[in-house]
Coordinates of N, CA and C in Angstrom, one line a residue:
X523 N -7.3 -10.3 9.4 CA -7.0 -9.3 10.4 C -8.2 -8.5 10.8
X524 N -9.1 -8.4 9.9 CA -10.1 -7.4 10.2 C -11.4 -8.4 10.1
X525 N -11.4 -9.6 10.1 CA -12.6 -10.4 9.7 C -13.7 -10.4 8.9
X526 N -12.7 -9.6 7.7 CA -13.5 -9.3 6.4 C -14.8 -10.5 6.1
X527 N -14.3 -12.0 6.5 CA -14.8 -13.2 5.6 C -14.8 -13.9 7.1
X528 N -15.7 -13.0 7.9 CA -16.1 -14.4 9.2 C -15.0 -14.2 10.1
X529 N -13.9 -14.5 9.6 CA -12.8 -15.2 10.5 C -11.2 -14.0 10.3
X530 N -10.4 -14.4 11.6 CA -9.5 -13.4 11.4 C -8.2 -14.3 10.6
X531 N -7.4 -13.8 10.0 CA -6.8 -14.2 9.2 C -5.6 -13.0 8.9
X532 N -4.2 -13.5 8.5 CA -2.9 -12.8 8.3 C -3.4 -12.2 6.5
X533 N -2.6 -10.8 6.6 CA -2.6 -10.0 5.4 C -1.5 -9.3 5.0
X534 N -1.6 -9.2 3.9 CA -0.2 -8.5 3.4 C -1.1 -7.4 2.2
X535 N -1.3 -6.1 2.3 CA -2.0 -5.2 1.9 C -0.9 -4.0 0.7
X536 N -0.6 -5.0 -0.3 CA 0.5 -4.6 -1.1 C 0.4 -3.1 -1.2
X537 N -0.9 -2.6 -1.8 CA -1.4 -1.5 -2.2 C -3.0 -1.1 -1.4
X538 N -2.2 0.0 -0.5 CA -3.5 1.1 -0.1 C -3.3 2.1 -0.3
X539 N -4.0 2.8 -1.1 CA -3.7 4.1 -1.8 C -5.2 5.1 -1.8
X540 N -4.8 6.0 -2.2 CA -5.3 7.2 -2.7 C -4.2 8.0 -3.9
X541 N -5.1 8.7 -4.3 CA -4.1 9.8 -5.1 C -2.8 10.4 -4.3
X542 N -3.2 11.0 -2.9 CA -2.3 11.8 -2.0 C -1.5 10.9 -0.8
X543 N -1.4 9.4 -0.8 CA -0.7 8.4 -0.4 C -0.7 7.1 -0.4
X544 N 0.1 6.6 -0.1 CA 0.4 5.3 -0.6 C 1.1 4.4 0.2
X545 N 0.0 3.3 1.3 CA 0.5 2.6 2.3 C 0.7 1.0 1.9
X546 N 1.9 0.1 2.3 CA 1.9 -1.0 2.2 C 1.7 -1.3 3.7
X547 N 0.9 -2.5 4.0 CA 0.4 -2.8 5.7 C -0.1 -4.2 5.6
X548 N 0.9 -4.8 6.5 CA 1.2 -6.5 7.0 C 0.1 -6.5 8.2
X549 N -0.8 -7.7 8.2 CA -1.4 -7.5 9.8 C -1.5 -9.1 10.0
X550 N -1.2 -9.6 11.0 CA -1.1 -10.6 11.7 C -2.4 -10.8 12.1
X551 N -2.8 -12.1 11.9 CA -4.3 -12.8 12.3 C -4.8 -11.8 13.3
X552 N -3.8 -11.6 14.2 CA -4.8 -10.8 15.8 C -4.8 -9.3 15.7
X553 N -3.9 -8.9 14.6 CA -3.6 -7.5 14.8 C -4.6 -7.0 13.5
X554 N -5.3 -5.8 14.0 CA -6.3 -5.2 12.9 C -5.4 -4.2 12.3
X555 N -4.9 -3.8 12.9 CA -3.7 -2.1 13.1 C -3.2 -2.2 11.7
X556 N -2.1 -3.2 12.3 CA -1.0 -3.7 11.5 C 0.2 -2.8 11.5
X557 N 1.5 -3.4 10.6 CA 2.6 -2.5 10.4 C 2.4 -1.7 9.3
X558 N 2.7 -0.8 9.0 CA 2.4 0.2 7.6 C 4.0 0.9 7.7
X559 N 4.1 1.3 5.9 CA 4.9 1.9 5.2 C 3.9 3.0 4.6
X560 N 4.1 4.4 4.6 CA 3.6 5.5 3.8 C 4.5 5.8 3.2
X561 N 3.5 6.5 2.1 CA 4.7 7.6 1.4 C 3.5 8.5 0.6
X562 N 3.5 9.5 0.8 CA 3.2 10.7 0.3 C 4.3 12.1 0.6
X563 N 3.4 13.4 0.3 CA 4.1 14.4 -0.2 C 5.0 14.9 -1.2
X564 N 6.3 14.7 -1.0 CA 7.0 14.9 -2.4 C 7.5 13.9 -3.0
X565 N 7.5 12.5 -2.5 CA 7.6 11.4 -3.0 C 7.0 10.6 -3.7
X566 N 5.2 11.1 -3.0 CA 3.8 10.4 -3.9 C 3.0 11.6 -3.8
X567 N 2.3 11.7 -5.1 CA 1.0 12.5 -4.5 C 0.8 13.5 -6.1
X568 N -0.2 14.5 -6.3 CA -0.7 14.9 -7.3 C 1.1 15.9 -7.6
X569 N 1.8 15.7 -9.2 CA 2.6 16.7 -9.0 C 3.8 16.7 -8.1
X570 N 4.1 15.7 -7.6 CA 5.4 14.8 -6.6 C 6.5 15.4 -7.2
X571 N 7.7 15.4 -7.0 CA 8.9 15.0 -7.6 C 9.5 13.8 -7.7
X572 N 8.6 12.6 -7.5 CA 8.8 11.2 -7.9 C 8.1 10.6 -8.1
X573 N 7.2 10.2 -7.8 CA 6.0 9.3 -8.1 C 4.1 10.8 -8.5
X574 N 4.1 11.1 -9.4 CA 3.2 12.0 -9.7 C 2.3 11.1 -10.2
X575 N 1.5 11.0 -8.9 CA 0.0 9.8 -9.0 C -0.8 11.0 -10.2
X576 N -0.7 11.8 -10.7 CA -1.8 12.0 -12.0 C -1.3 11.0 -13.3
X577 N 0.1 10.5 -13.5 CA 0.6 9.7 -14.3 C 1.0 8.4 -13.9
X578 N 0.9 7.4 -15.2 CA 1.2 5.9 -14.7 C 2.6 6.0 -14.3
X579 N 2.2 5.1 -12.6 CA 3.6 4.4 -12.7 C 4.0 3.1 -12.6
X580 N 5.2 2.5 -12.1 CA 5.2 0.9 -12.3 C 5.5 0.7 -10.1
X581 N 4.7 -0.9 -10.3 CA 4.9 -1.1 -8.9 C 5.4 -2.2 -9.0
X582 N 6.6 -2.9 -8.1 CA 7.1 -4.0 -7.8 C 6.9 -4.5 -6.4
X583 N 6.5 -5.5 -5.9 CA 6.3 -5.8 -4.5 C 7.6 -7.5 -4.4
X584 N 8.2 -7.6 -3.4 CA 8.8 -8.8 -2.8 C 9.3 -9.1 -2.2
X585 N 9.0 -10.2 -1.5 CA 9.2 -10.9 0.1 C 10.2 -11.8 0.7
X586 N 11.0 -11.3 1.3 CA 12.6 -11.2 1.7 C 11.9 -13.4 2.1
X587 N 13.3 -14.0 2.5 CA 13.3 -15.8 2.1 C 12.6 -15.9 3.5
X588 N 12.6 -15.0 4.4 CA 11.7 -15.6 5.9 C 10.3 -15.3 5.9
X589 N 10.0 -14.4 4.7 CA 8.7 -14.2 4.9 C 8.0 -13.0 5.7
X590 N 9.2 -12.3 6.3 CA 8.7 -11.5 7.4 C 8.7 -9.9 7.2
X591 N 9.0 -9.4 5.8 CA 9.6 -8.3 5.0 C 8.9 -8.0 3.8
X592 N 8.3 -7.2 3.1 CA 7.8 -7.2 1.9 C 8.7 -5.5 1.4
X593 N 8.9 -5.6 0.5 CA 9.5 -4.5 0.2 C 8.8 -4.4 -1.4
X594 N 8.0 -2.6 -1.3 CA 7.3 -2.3 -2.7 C 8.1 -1.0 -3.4
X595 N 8.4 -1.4 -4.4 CA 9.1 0.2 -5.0 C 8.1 0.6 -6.2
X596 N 8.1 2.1 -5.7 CA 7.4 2.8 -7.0 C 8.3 3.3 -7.5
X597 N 7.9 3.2 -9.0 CA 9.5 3.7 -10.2 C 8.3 4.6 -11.4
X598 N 8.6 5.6 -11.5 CA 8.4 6.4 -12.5 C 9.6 7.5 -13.3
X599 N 9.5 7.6 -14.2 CA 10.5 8.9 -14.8 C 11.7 8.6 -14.2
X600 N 12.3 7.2 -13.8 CA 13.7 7.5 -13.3 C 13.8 7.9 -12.0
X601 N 12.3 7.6 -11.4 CA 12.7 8.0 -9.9 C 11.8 6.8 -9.3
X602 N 12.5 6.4 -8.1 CA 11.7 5.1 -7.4 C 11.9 5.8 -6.2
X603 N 10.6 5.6 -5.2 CA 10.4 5.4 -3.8 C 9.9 4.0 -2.9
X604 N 10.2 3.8 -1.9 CA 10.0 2.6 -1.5 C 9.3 2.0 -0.1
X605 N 8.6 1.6 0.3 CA 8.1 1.2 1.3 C 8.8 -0.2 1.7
X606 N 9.3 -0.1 2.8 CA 9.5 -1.5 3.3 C 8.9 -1.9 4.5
X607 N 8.5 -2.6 5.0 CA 7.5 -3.2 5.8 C 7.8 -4.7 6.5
X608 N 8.3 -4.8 8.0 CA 8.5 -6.1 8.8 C 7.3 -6.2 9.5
X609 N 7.3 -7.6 9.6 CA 6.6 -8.1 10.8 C 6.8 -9.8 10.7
X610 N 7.8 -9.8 11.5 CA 8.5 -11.3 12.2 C 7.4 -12.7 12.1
X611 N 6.5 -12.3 12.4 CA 5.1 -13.5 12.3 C 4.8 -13.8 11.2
X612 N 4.6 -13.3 10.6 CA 4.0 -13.5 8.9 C 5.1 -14.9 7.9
X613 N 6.1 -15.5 9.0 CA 6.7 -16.3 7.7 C 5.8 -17.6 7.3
X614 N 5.1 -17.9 8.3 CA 4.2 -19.2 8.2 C 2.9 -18.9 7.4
X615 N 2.6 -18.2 7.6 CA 1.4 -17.4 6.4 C 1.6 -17.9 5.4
X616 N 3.1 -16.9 4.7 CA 3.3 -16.7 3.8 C 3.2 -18.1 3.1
X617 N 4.4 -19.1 3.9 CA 4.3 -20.7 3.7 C 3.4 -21.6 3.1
X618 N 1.9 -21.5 3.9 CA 0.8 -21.3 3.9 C 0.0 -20.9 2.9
X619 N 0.0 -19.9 1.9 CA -0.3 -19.4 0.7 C -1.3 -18.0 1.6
X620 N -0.6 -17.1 0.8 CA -1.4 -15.5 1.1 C -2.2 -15.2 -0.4
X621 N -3.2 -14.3 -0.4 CA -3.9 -14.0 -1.2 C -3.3 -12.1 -1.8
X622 N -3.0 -12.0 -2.5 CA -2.7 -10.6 -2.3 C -3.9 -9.4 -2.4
X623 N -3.5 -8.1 -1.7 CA -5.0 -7.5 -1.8 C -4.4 -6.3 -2.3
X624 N -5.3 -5.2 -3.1 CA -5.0 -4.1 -3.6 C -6.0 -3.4 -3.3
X625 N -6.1 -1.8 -2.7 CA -6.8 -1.3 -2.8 C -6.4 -0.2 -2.8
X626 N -8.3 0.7 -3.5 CA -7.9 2.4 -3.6 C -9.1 2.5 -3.1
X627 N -8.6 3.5 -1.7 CA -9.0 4.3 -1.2 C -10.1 5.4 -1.3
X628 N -11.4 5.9 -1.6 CA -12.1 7.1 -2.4 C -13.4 6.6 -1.5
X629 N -13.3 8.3 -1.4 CA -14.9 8.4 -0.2 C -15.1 10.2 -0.7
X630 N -16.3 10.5 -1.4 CA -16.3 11.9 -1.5 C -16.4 12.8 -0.6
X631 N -16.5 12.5 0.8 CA -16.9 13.4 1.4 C -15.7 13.9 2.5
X632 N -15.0 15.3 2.6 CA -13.9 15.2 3.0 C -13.7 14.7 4.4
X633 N -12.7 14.3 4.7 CA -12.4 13.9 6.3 C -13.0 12.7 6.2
X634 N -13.5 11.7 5.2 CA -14.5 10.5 5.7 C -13.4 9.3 5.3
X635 N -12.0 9.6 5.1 CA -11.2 8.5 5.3 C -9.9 8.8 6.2
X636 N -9.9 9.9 7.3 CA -9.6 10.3 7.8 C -8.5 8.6 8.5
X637 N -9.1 7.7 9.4 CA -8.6 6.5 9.3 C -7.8 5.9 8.7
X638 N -7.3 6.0 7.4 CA -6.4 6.0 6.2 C -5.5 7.1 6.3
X639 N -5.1 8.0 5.9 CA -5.0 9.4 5.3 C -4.4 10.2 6.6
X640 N -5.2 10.3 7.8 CA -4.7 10.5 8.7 C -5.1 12.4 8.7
X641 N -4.8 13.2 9.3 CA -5.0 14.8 9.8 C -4.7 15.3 8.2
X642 N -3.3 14.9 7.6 CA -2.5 15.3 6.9 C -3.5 15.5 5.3
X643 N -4.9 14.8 5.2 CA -5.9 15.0 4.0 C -6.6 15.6 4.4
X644 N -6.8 16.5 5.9 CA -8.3 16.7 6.2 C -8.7 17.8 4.9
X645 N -7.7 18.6 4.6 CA -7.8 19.8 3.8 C -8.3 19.5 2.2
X646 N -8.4 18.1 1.7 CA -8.2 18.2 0.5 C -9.8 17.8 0.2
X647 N -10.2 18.1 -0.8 CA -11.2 17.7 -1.8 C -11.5 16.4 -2.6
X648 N -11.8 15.4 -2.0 CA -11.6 14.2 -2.4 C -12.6 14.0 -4.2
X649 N -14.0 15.0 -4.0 CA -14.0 14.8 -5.7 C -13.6 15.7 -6.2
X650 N -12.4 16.6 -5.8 CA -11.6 17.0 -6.9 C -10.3 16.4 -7.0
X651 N -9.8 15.9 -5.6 CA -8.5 15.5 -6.0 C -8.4 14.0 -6.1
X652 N -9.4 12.9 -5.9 CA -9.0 11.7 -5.9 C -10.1 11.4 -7.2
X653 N -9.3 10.3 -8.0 CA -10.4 9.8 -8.9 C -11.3 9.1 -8.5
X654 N -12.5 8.8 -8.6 CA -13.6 7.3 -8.0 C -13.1 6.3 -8.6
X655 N -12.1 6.2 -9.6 CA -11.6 4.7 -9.9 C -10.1 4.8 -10.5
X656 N -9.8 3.8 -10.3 CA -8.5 3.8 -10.9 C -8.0 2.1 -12.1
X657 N -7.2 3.1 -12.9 CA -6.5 1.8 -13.8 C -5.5 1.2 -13.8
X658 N -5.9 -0.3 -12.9 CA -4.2 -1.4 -12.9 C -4.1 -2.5 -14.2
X659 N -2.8 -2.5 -14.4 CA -2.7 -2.9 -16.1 C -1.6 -3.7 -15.5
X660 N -1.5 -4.4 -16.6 CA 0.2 -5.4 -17.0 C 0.0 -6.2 -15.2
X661 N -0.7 -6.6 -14.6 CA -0.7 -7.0 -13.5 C 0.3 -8.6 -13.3
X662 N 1.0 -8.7 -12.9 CA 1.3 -9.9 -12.8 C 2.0 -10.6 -11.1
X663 N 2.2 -11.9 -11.1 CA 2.3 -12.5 -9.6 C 3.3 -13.3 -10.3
X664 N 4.5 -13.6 -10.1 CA 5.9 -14.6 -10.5 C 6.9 -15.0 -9.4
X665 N 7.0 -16.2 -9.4 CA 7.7 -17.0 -8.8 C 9.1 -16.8 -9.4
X666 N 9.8 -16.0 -8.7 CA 11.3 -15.9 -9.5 C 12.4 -17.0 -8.7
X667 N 11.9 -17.7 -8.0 CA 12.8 -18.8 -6.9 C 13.7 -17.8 -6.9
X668 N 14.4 -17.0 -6.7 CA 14.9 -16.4 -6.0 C 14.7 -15.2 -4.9
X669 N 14.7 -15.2 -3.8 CA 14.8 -14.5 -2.9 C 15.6 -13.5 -2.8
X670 N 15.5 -12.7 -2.6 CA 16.2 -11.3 -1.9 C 16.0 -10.9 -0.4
X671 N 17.2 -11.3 0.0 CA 18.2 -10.7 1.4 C 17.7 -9.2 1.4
X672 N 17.8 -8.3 2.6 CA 17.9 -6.8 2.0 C 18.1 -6.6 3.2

């Protein structure tokens, strides 16, 4: 999508985060934009009432039988929030073999991921509120041959 590697190419961007949100974003070979799911405020973010990015949580990601749907739930303490994310084009991709990508977000200087994050971070302190790195554990990719409808 963005011709990270030369050439444009279909993406499925499980995890883009920061401490204060948390986007899943599909982009089709031509589209840089892409479709996005957020979730911050009281759902994600330092101190949430569900997902409290200062503590581990668990992530699940999975892609409905056409390929065109990825649905990610965060689950901590008994509480899950969820991103779901279409885009009709992506079943041949997927067919195809996709690479999955994860990233976090972190720039110290405030407003310099404004592009991400959007008006709603301009206010915050990125070396105080975001870490420079983060820890993904128990990672895994599984073929459950079954599909989920949703």
């Amino acid at each position: 999508a963005k011709k990270v590697c030369g050439h444009a190419c279909s993406e499925v961007d499980i995890m883009e985060a920061n401490f204060r949100m948390w986007k899943t974003t599909l982009h089709k070979a031509t589209d840089h934009t892409g479709s996005h799911s957020a979730l911050f405020g009281r759902k994600y973010g330092p101190g949430s009432d569900c997902i409290d990015t200062g503590l581990p949580f668990e992530v699940a990601a999975s892609v409905d039988i056409e390929g065109s749907q990825v649905l990610v739930t965060l689950s901590q303490r008994g509480c899950s929030a969820m991103a779901l994310v279409e885009e009709p084009h992506l079943g041949e991709s997927f067919r195809n073999g996709m690479t999955p990508v994860i990233s976090y977000w972190f720039d110290p200087k405030p407003g310099s991921s404004r592009w991400f994050d959007g008006a709603m971070c301009r206010w915050y302190n990125p070396k105080r509120d975001c870490g420079a790195s983060v820890i993904l554990s128990n990672f895994s990719i599984e073929d459950t041959s079954v599909m989920v409808n949703w």
